[in-house]
mmCIF file of C-alpha atoms in Angstrom:
data_model
loop_
_atom_site.group_PDB
_atom_site.id
_atom_site.type_symbol
_atom_site.label_atom_id
_atom_site.label_comp_id
_atom_site.label_asym_id
_atom_site.label_seq_id
_atom_site.Cartn_x
_atom_site.Cartn_y
_atom_site.Cartn_z
ATOM 1 C CA MET A 176 -20.506 -5.559 31.249
ATOM 2 C CA GLN A 177 -17.823 -2.877 31.178
ATOM 3 C CA ALA A 178 -16.734 -1.566 27.760
ATOM 4 C CA LEU A 179 -13.267 -0.312 28.733
ATOM 5 C CA PRO A 180 -11.432 -3.661 29.239
ATOM 6 C CA PHE A 181 -12.692 -5.015 25.919
ATOM 7 C CA ALA A 182 -11.830 -1.733 24.199
ATOM 8 C CA LEU A 183 -8.270 -1.855 25.505
ATOM 9 C CA LEU A 184 -7.862 -5.489 24.466
ATOM 10 C CA ALA A 185 -9.281 -4.758 21.006
ATOM 11 C CA MET A 186 -6.918 -1.800 20.566
ATOM 12 C CA ILE A 187 -3.900 -3.914 21.503
ATOM 13 C CA LEU A 188 -4.949 -6.657 19.076
ATOM 14 C CA TYR A 189 -5.664 -4.193 16.267
ATOM 15 C CA LEU A 190 -2.310 -2.477 16.682
ATOM 16 C CA GLY A 191 -0.481 -5.800 16.926
ATOM 17 C CA ALA A 192 -2.039 -7.121 13.712
ATOM 18 C CA ALA A 193 -1.442 -3.820 11.896
ATOM 19 C CA SER A 194 2.184 -3.731 13.053
ATOM 20 C CA TRP A 195 2.865 -7.238 11.758
ATOM 21 C CA GLN A 196 1.279 -6.492 8.402
ATOM 22 C CA GLY A 197 3.165 -3.207 8.168
ATOM 23 C CA LEU A 198 6.460 -4.944 8.884
ATOM 24 C CA ALA A 199 5.571 -7.560 6.273
ATOM 25 C CA LEU A 200 5.027 -4.787 3.718
ATOM 26 C CA VAL A 201 8.574 -3.505 4.271
ATOM 27 C CA ARG A 202 9.822 -7.092 4.311
ATOM 28 C CA ARG A 203 11.041 -7.090 7.916
ATOM 29 C CA VAL A 204 8.943 -10.127 8.819
ATOM 30 C CA PRO A 205 7.464 -12.891 6.651
ATOM 31 C CA PRO A 206 3.880 -12.350 5.476
ATOM 32 C CA ARG A 207 1.379 -14.178 7.682
ATOM 33 C CA PRO A 208 -2.090 -13.257 6.364
ATOM 34 C CA ALA A 209 -3.776 -16.002 8.387
ATOM 35 C CA LEU A 210 -2.144 -14.697 11.583
ATOM 36 C CA VAL A 211 -3.168 -11.100 10.837
ATOM 37 C CA ARG A 212 -6.684 -12.229 9.973
ATOM 38 C CA GLY A 213 -6.953 -14.292 13.167
ATOM 39 C CA ILE A 214 -5.771 -11.457 15.399
ATOM 40 C CA GLY A 215 -8.092 -9.111 13.532
ATOM 41 C CA MET A 216 -11.038 -11.441 14.158
ATOM 42 C CA ALA A 217 -10.230 -11.533 17.880
ATOM 43 C CA ALA A 218 -10.031 -7.732 17.897
ATOM 44 C CA LEU A 219 -13.348 -7.492 16.059
ATOM 45 C CA LEU A 220 -15.000 -9.774 18.621
ATOM 46 C CA CYS A 221 -13.819 -7.510 21.444
ATOM 47 C CA HIS A 222 -14.907 -4.511 19.365
ATOM 48 C CA ALA A 223 -18.399 -5.993 19.043
ATOM 49 C CA LEU A 224 -18.572 -6.552 22.814
ATOM 50 C CA VAL A 225 -17.695 -2.886 23.336
ATOM 51 C CA ILE A 226 -20.577 -1.871 21.064
ATOM 52 C CA VAL A 227 -22.994 -4.175 22.904
ATOM 53 C CA ALA A 228 -21.859 -2.824 26.288
ATOM 54 C CA MET A 229 -22.267 0.783 25.161
ATOM 55 C CA MET A 230 -25.695 0.085 23.683
ATOM 56 C CA ARG A 231 -26.806 -1.342 27.030
ATOM 57 C CA GLU A 232 -25.395 1.682 28.782
ATOM 58 C CA ALA A 233 -27.218 4.036 26.404
ATOM 59 C CA ASP A 234 -30.411 1.895 26.577
ATOM 60 C CA GLY A 235 -30.695 1.625 22.803
ATOM 61 C CA LEU A 236 -29.047 2.487 19.528
ATOM 62 C CA TRP A 237 -27.131 5.755 19.797
ATOM 63 C CA LEU A 238 -26.076 8.006 16.931
ATOM 64 C CA GLY A 239 -23.368 10.284 18.293
ATOM 65 C CA LEU A 240 -20.011 10.935 16.658
ATOM 66 C CA SER A 241 -18.011 8.517 18.818
ATOM 67 C CA SER A 242 -20.543 5.689 18.683
ATOM 68 C CA SER A 243 -21.071 6.078 14.931
ATOM 69 C CA ALA A 244 -17.316 5.867 14.381
ATOM 70 C CA ALA A 245 -17.099 2.714 16.526
ATOM 71 C CA VAL A 246 -19.924 0.975 14.674
ATOM 72 C CA LEU A 247 -18.670 2.024 11.242
ATOM 73 C CA SER A 248 -15.094 0.912 11.971
ATOM 74 C CA ALA A 249 -16.407 -2.486 13.117
ATOM 75 C CA VAL A 250 -18.302 -2.881 9.839
ATOM 76 C CA ILE A 251 -15.220 -1.834 7.841
ATOM 77 C CA THR A 252 -13.111 -4.373 9.745
ATOM 78 C CA ALA A 253 -15.654 -7.143 9.161
ATOM 79 C CA VAL A 254 -15.856 -6.354 5.430
ATOM 80 C CA LEU A 255 -12.065 -6.228 5.195
ATOM 81 C CA LEU A 256 -11.576 -9.558 6.972
ATOM 82 C CA GLY A 257 -14.281 -11.250 4.933
ATOM 83 C CA GLY A 258 -13.049 -9.762 1.665
ATOM 84 C CA SER A 259 -9.461 -10.759 2.399
ATOM 85 C CA LEU A 260 -10.516 -14.402 2.159
ATOM 86 C CA VAL A 261 -11.208 -13.983 -1.567
ATOM 87 C CA LYS A 262 -9.230 -10.869 -2.570
ATOM 88 C CA PRO A 263 -5.651 -9.753 -1.777
ATOM 89 C CA ILE A 264 -6.651 -6.804 0.417
ATOM 90 C CA ILE A 265 -5.215 -7.788 3.802
ATOM 91 C CA ASN A 266 -2.483 -5.133 3.360
ATOM 92 C CA VAL A 267 -5.203 -2.514 3.854
ATOM 93 C CA ALA A 268 -5.320 -3.604 7.504
ATOM 94 C CA THR A 269 -2.050 -1.731 8.048
ATOM 95 C CA ALA A 270 -4.002 1.539 7.944
ATOM 96 C CA LEU A 271 -7.558 0.542 8.843
ATOM 97 C CA PHE A 272 -6.841 -1.481 11.998
ATOM 98 C CA PRO A 273 -5.192 1.508 13.763
ATOM 99 C CA LEU A 274 -8.182 3.635 12.745
ATOM 100 C CA ALA A 275 -10.503 1.038 14.288
ATOM 101 C CA ALA A 276 -8.417 1.209 17.476
ATOM 102 C CA ALA A 277 -8.669 5.005 17.442
ATOM 103 C CA SER A 278 -12.450 4.812 17.044
ATOM 104 C CA LEU A 279 -12.664 2.670 20.184
ATOM 105 C CA LEU A 280 -10.520 5.159 22.081
ATOM 106 C CA LEU A 281 -12.932 7.862 20.934
ATOM 107 C CA ALA A 282 -15.971 5.770 21.862
ATOM 108 C CA VAL A 283 -14.888 5.107 25.455
ATOM 109 C CA GLY A 284 -13.568 8.650 25.895
ATOM 110 C CA LEU A 285 -16.551 10.676 24.676
ATOM 111 C CA PRO A 286 -20.183 10.522 25.742
ATOM 112 C CA ALA A 287 -22.886 9.545 23.247
ATOM 113 C CA PRO A 288 -25.490 12.307 23.505
ATOM 114 C CA ALA A 289 -27.939 11.178 20.804
ATOM 115 C CA ARG A 290 -29.861 7.976 20.339
ATOM 116 C CA ASP A 291 -32.422 6.555 17.984
ATOM 117 C CA SER A 292 -35.752 5.254 19.244
ATOM 118 C CA GLY A 293 -36.239 2.811 16.392
ATOM 119 C CA LEU A 294 -35.805 2.248 12.660
ATOM 120 C CA THR A 295 -38.411 1.480 10.035
ATOM 121 C CA PRO A 296 -37.429 -1.194 7.478
ATOM 122 C CA GLY A 297 -36.923 1.485 4.813
ATOM 123 C CA ILE A 298 -34.657 3.606 6.961
ATOM 124 C CA ALA A 299 -32.818 0.469 8.074
ATOM 125 C CA LEU A 300 -32.144 -0.314 4.406
ATOM 126 C CA HIS A 301 -30.772 3.207 3.960
ATOM 127 C CA VAL A 302 -28.557 2.957 7.046
ATOM 128 C CA ILE A 303 -27.209 -0.511 6.200
ATOM 129 C CA SER A 304 -26.500 0.316 2.549
ATOM 130 C CA SER A 305 -24.841 3.605 3.569
ATOM 131 C CA THR A 306 -22.628 1.866 6.104
ATOM 132 C CA LEU A 307 -21.573 -0.932 3.749
ATOM 133 C CA ALA A 308 -20.946 1.566 0.933
ATOM 134 C CA PHE A 309 -18.661 3.617 3.157
ATOM 135 C CA ALA A 310 -16.890 0.471 4.374
ATOM 136 C CA LEU A 311 -16.094 -0.710 0.848
ATOM 137 C CA LEU A 312 -15.033 2.727 -0.363
ATOM 138 C CA ALA A 313 -12.865 3.280 2.727
ATOM 139 C CA ILE A 314 -11.084 0.006 1.947
ATOM 140 C CA ALA A 315 -10.790 1.181 -1.676
ATOM 141 C CA ALA A 316 -9.183 4.436 -0.494
ATOM 142 C CA VAL A 317 -6.404 2.612 1.350
ATOM 143 C CA GLN A 318 -6.027 0.232 -1.596
ATOM 144 C CA ALA A 319 -5.650 3.327 -3.804
ATOM 145 C CA VAL A 320 -2.869 4.661 -1.580
ATOM 146 C CA LEU A 321 -1.016 1.349 -1.927
ATOM 147 C CA VAL A 322 -1.542 1.456 -5.711
ATOM 148 C CA GLY A 323 -0.134 4.976 -5.752
ATOM 149 C CA LEU A 324 2.937 4.000 -3.738
ATOM 150 C CA GLN A 325 3.487 0.948 -5.920
ATOM 151 C CA ASN A 326 3.083 3.006 -9.083
ATOM 152 C CA GLN A 327 5.589 5.601 -7.912
ATOM 153 C CA ALA A 328 8.101 2.945 -6.892
ATOM 154 C CA LEU A 329 7.883 1.256 -10.289
ATOM 155 C CA ARG A 330 8.280 4.589 -12.090
ATOM 156 C CA HIS A 331 11.514 5.180 -10.191
ATOM 157 C CA HIS A 332 12.632 1.564 -10.769
ATOM 158 C CA HIS A 333 12.472 0.697 -7.068
ATOM 159 C CA ILE A 334 11.509 -2.941 -7.362
ATOM 160 C CA ARG A 335 12.450 -4.054 -3.860
ATOM 161 C CA GLY A 336 10.607 -3.624 -0.578
ATOM 162 C CA LEU A 337 6.982 -2.583 -1.019
ATOM 163 C CA VAL A 338 6.766 -3.596 -4.688
ATOM 164 C CA GLN A 339 7.920 -7.117 -3.887
ATOM 165 C CA ALA A 340 5.550 -7.408 -0.923
ATOM 166 C CA LEU A 341 2.429 -6.394 -2.879
ATOM 167 C CA PRO A 342 0.616 -8.327 -5.606
ATOM 168 C CA PRO A 343 1.304 -7.208 -9.205
ATOM 169 C CA LEU A 344 0.136 -3.672 -10.030
ATOM 170 C CA THR A 345 -2.466 -4.937 -12.512
ATOM 171 C CA THR A 346 -3.986 -7.110 -9.768
ATOM 172 C CA MET A 347 -3.933 -4.241 -7.288
ATOM 173 C CA GLU A 348 -5.737 -1.958 -9.743
ATOM 174 C CA ARG A 349 -8.289 -4.617 -10.672
ATOM 175 C CA VAL A 350 -9.143 -5.156 -7.005
ATOM 176 C CA LEU A 351 -9.350 -1.381 -6.498
ATOM 177 C CA PHE A 352 -11.969 -0.987 -9.202
ATOM 178 C CA GLU A 353 -13.889 -4.045 -8.005
ATOM 179 C CA LEU A 354 -14.135 -2.389 -4.588
ATOM 180 C CA ILE A 355 -15.263 0.879 -6.158
ATOM 181 C CA TRP A 356 -17.916 -0.847 -8.277
ATOM 182 C CA ALA A 357 -19.307 -2.667 -5.245
ATOM 183 C CA GLY A 358 -19.212 0.495 -3.143
ATOM 184 C CA MET A 359 -20.930 2.490 -5.897
ATOM 185 C CA LEU A 360 -23.783 -0.004 -6.163
ATOM 186 C CA LEU A 361 -24.383 0.246 -2.426
ATOM 187 C CA LEU A 362 -23.988 4.034 -2.457
ATOM 188 C CA THR A 363 -26.590 4.229 -5.237
ATOM 189 C CA LEU A 364 -28.939 2.066 -3.152
ATOM 190 C CA SER A 365 -28.271 4.274 -0.138
ATOM 191 C CA ILE A 366 -29.062 7.503 -1.968
ATOM 192 C CA ALA A 367 -32.135 6.047 -3.690
ATOM 193 C CA SER A 368 -33.529 4.594 -0.450
ATOM 194 C CA GLY A 369 -32.886 7.927 1.258
ATOM 195 C CA PHE A 370 -35.016 9.749 -1.289
ATOM 196 C CA VAL A 371 -37.769 7.151 -0.974
ATOM 197 C CA PHE A 372 -37.902 6.573 2.785
ATOM 198 C CA LEU A 373 -36.664 9.802 4.396
ATOM 199 C CA ASP A 374 -39.069 12.702 4.615
ATOM 200 C CA ASN A 375 -36.805 15.389 3.139
ATOM 201 C CA LEU A 376 -33.167 14.718 2.263
ATOM 202 C CA PHE A 377 -32.621 18.431 1.703
ATOM 203 C CA ALA A 378 -33.897 19.487 5.118
ATOM 204 C CA GLN A 379 -31.465 21.672 7.051
ATOM 205 C CA HIS A 380 -30.001 18.858 9.163
ATOM 206 C CA LEU A 381 -29.568 16.535 6.134
ATOM 207 C CA ALA A 382 -28.783 18.933 3.270
ATOM 208 C CA HIS A 383 -25.001 18.875 3.651
ATOM 209 C CA LYS A 384 -24.959 15.075 3.918
ATOM 210 C CA THR A 385 -27.135 14.686 0.832
ATOM 211 C CA ILE A 386 -25.142 17.150 -1.263
ATOM 212 C CA LEU A 387 -21.762 15.680 -0.282
ATOM 213 C CA SER A 388 -22.978 12.120 -0.874
ATOM 214 C CA LEU A 389 -24.281 13.068 -4.313
ATOM 215 C CA ALA A 390 -20.999 14.826 -5.105
ATOM 216 C CA ALA A 391 -19.077 11.698 -4.063
ATOM 217 C CA TRP A 392 -21.363 9.574 -6.234
ATOM 218 C CA VAL A 393 -20.638 11.846 -9.223
ATOM 219 C CA LEU A 394 -16.866 11.619 -8.647
ATOM 220 C CA PHE A 395 -16.926 7.833 -8.468
ATOM 221 C CA ALA A 396 -19.219 7.662 -11.514
ATOM 222 C CA ILE A 397 -16.792 9.819 -13.517
ATOM 223 C CA LEU A 398 -13.900 7.634 -12.390
ATOM 224 C CA LEU A 399 -15.649 4.424 -13.448
ATOM 225 C CA ALA A 400 -16.652 5.959 -16.775
ATOM 226 C CA GLY A 401 -13.092 7.150 -17.312
ATOM 227 C CA ARG A 402 -11.826 3.668 -16.530
ATOM 228 C CA HIS A 403 -14.277 2.060 -18.960
ATOM 229 C CA PHE A 404 -14.007 4.490 -21.868
ATOM 230 C CA ARG A 405 -10.539 6.018 -21.444
ATOM 231 C CA GLY A 406 -8.639 3.351 -19.539
ATOM 232 C CA TRP A 407 -7.915 5.564 -16.519
ATOM 233 C CA ARG A 408 -5.512 4.003 -14.071
ATOM 234 C CA GLY A 409 -2.502 4.792 -11.907
ATOM 235 C CA LEU A 410 -2.253 8.077 -10.056
ATOM 236 C CA ARG A 411 -5.328 9.548 -11.743
ATOM 237 C CA ALA A 412 -7.471 6.739 -10.373
ATOM 238 C CA VAL A 413 -5.846 7.188 -6.961
ATOM 239 C CA ARG A 414 -6.677 10.903 -6.830
ATOM 240 C CA TRP A 415 -10.313 10.432 -7.873
ATOM 241 C CA THR A 416 -10.780 7.601 -5.364
ATOM 242 C CA LEU A 417 -9.350 9.613 -2.494
ATOM 243 C CA GLY A 418 -11.405 12.648 -3.486
ATOM 244 C CA GLY A 419 -14.661 10.703 -3.503
ATOM 245 C CA THR A 420 -13.884 9.034 -0.185
ATOM 246 C CA ALA A 421 -12.989 12.380 1.400
ATOM 247 C CA LEU A 422 -16.406 13.741 0.406
ATOM 248 C CA LEU A 423 -18.114 10.714 1.940
ATOM 249 C CA LEU A 424 -16.103 11.137 5.124
ATOM 250 C CA LEU A 425 -17.308 14.729 5.384
ATOM 251 C CA ALA A 426 -20.869 13.631 4.625
ATOM 252 C CA TYR A 427 -20.871 10.951 7.331
ATOM 253 C CA PHE A 428 -19.003 12.741 10.102
ATOM 254 C CA GLY A 429 -18.772 16.444 9.246
ATOM 255 C CA SER A 430 -22.005 17.609 10.870
ATOM 256 C CA LYS A 431 -21.603 15.288 13.862
ATOM 257 C CA PHE A 432 -18.153 16.737 14.545
ATOM 258 C CA VAL A 433 -19.376 20.325 14.273
ATOM 259 C CA LEU A 434 -22.464 19.779 16.445
ATOM 260 C CA GLU A 435 -20.933 17.565 19.140
ATOM 261 C CA ILE A 436 -17.353 18.829 19.351
ATOM 262 C CA VAL A 437 -17.454 22.431 18.167
ATOM 263 C CA PHE A 438 -20.925 23.457 19.452
ATOM 264 C CA GLN A 439 -21.199 20.653 22.048
ATOM 265 C CA ARG A 440 -24.774 19.807 21.099
ATOM 266 C CA GLY A 441 -26.435 16.392 21.099
#
């Protein structure tokens, strides 16, 4: 099974769904969440077939930069589509679907030099919790951007366009913090399982990832404490959310980028 045709189809579907939702946000087309969700599901199916094809090609589970991005973006898309059935987060697809398409372009364009020979149950728990934590917090980051744009528009009394297309600001902020709470629980599980099941989280090849993940955990913990005790909201919450997510992004992909792209090592 060839990965490229499914990758191209998935990219087209992702970009089509994101374009519709983006146009709905600026009120150029009527909102069609079921349509966007359906196209997104079709794209995710093609995305999954790409992953299966590349795993067969690599004869196992591979852990390079491009393949990690493809797997992680598929998980983020699945969490987003599932979550959108119960929470008003489908607008996040405007940003995350194009990123999923870009990850597929990266996956079919770059080789996957590293692979894993197998996972113990403990390490599998660490990997799964890490991936789900990043997925939820990535969705929260885009939600935070929308909250920030909505907040700014309301401050300047711009009540048309984006403000009308989004749910009320209080709802947007509530959903944002629900995403952060869920992501924090999984991030805590990820860090704890890493300390228990990995030999040395502060070994040279893991030290940066551990330190950045812990720093992200501290930022999100401060944000949640500030929300609970001081009522933090608005642009302050947006900045802290984006800061924590940026640290996680560096933790997950920073070393892979340096080793595989800069130094061209597997």
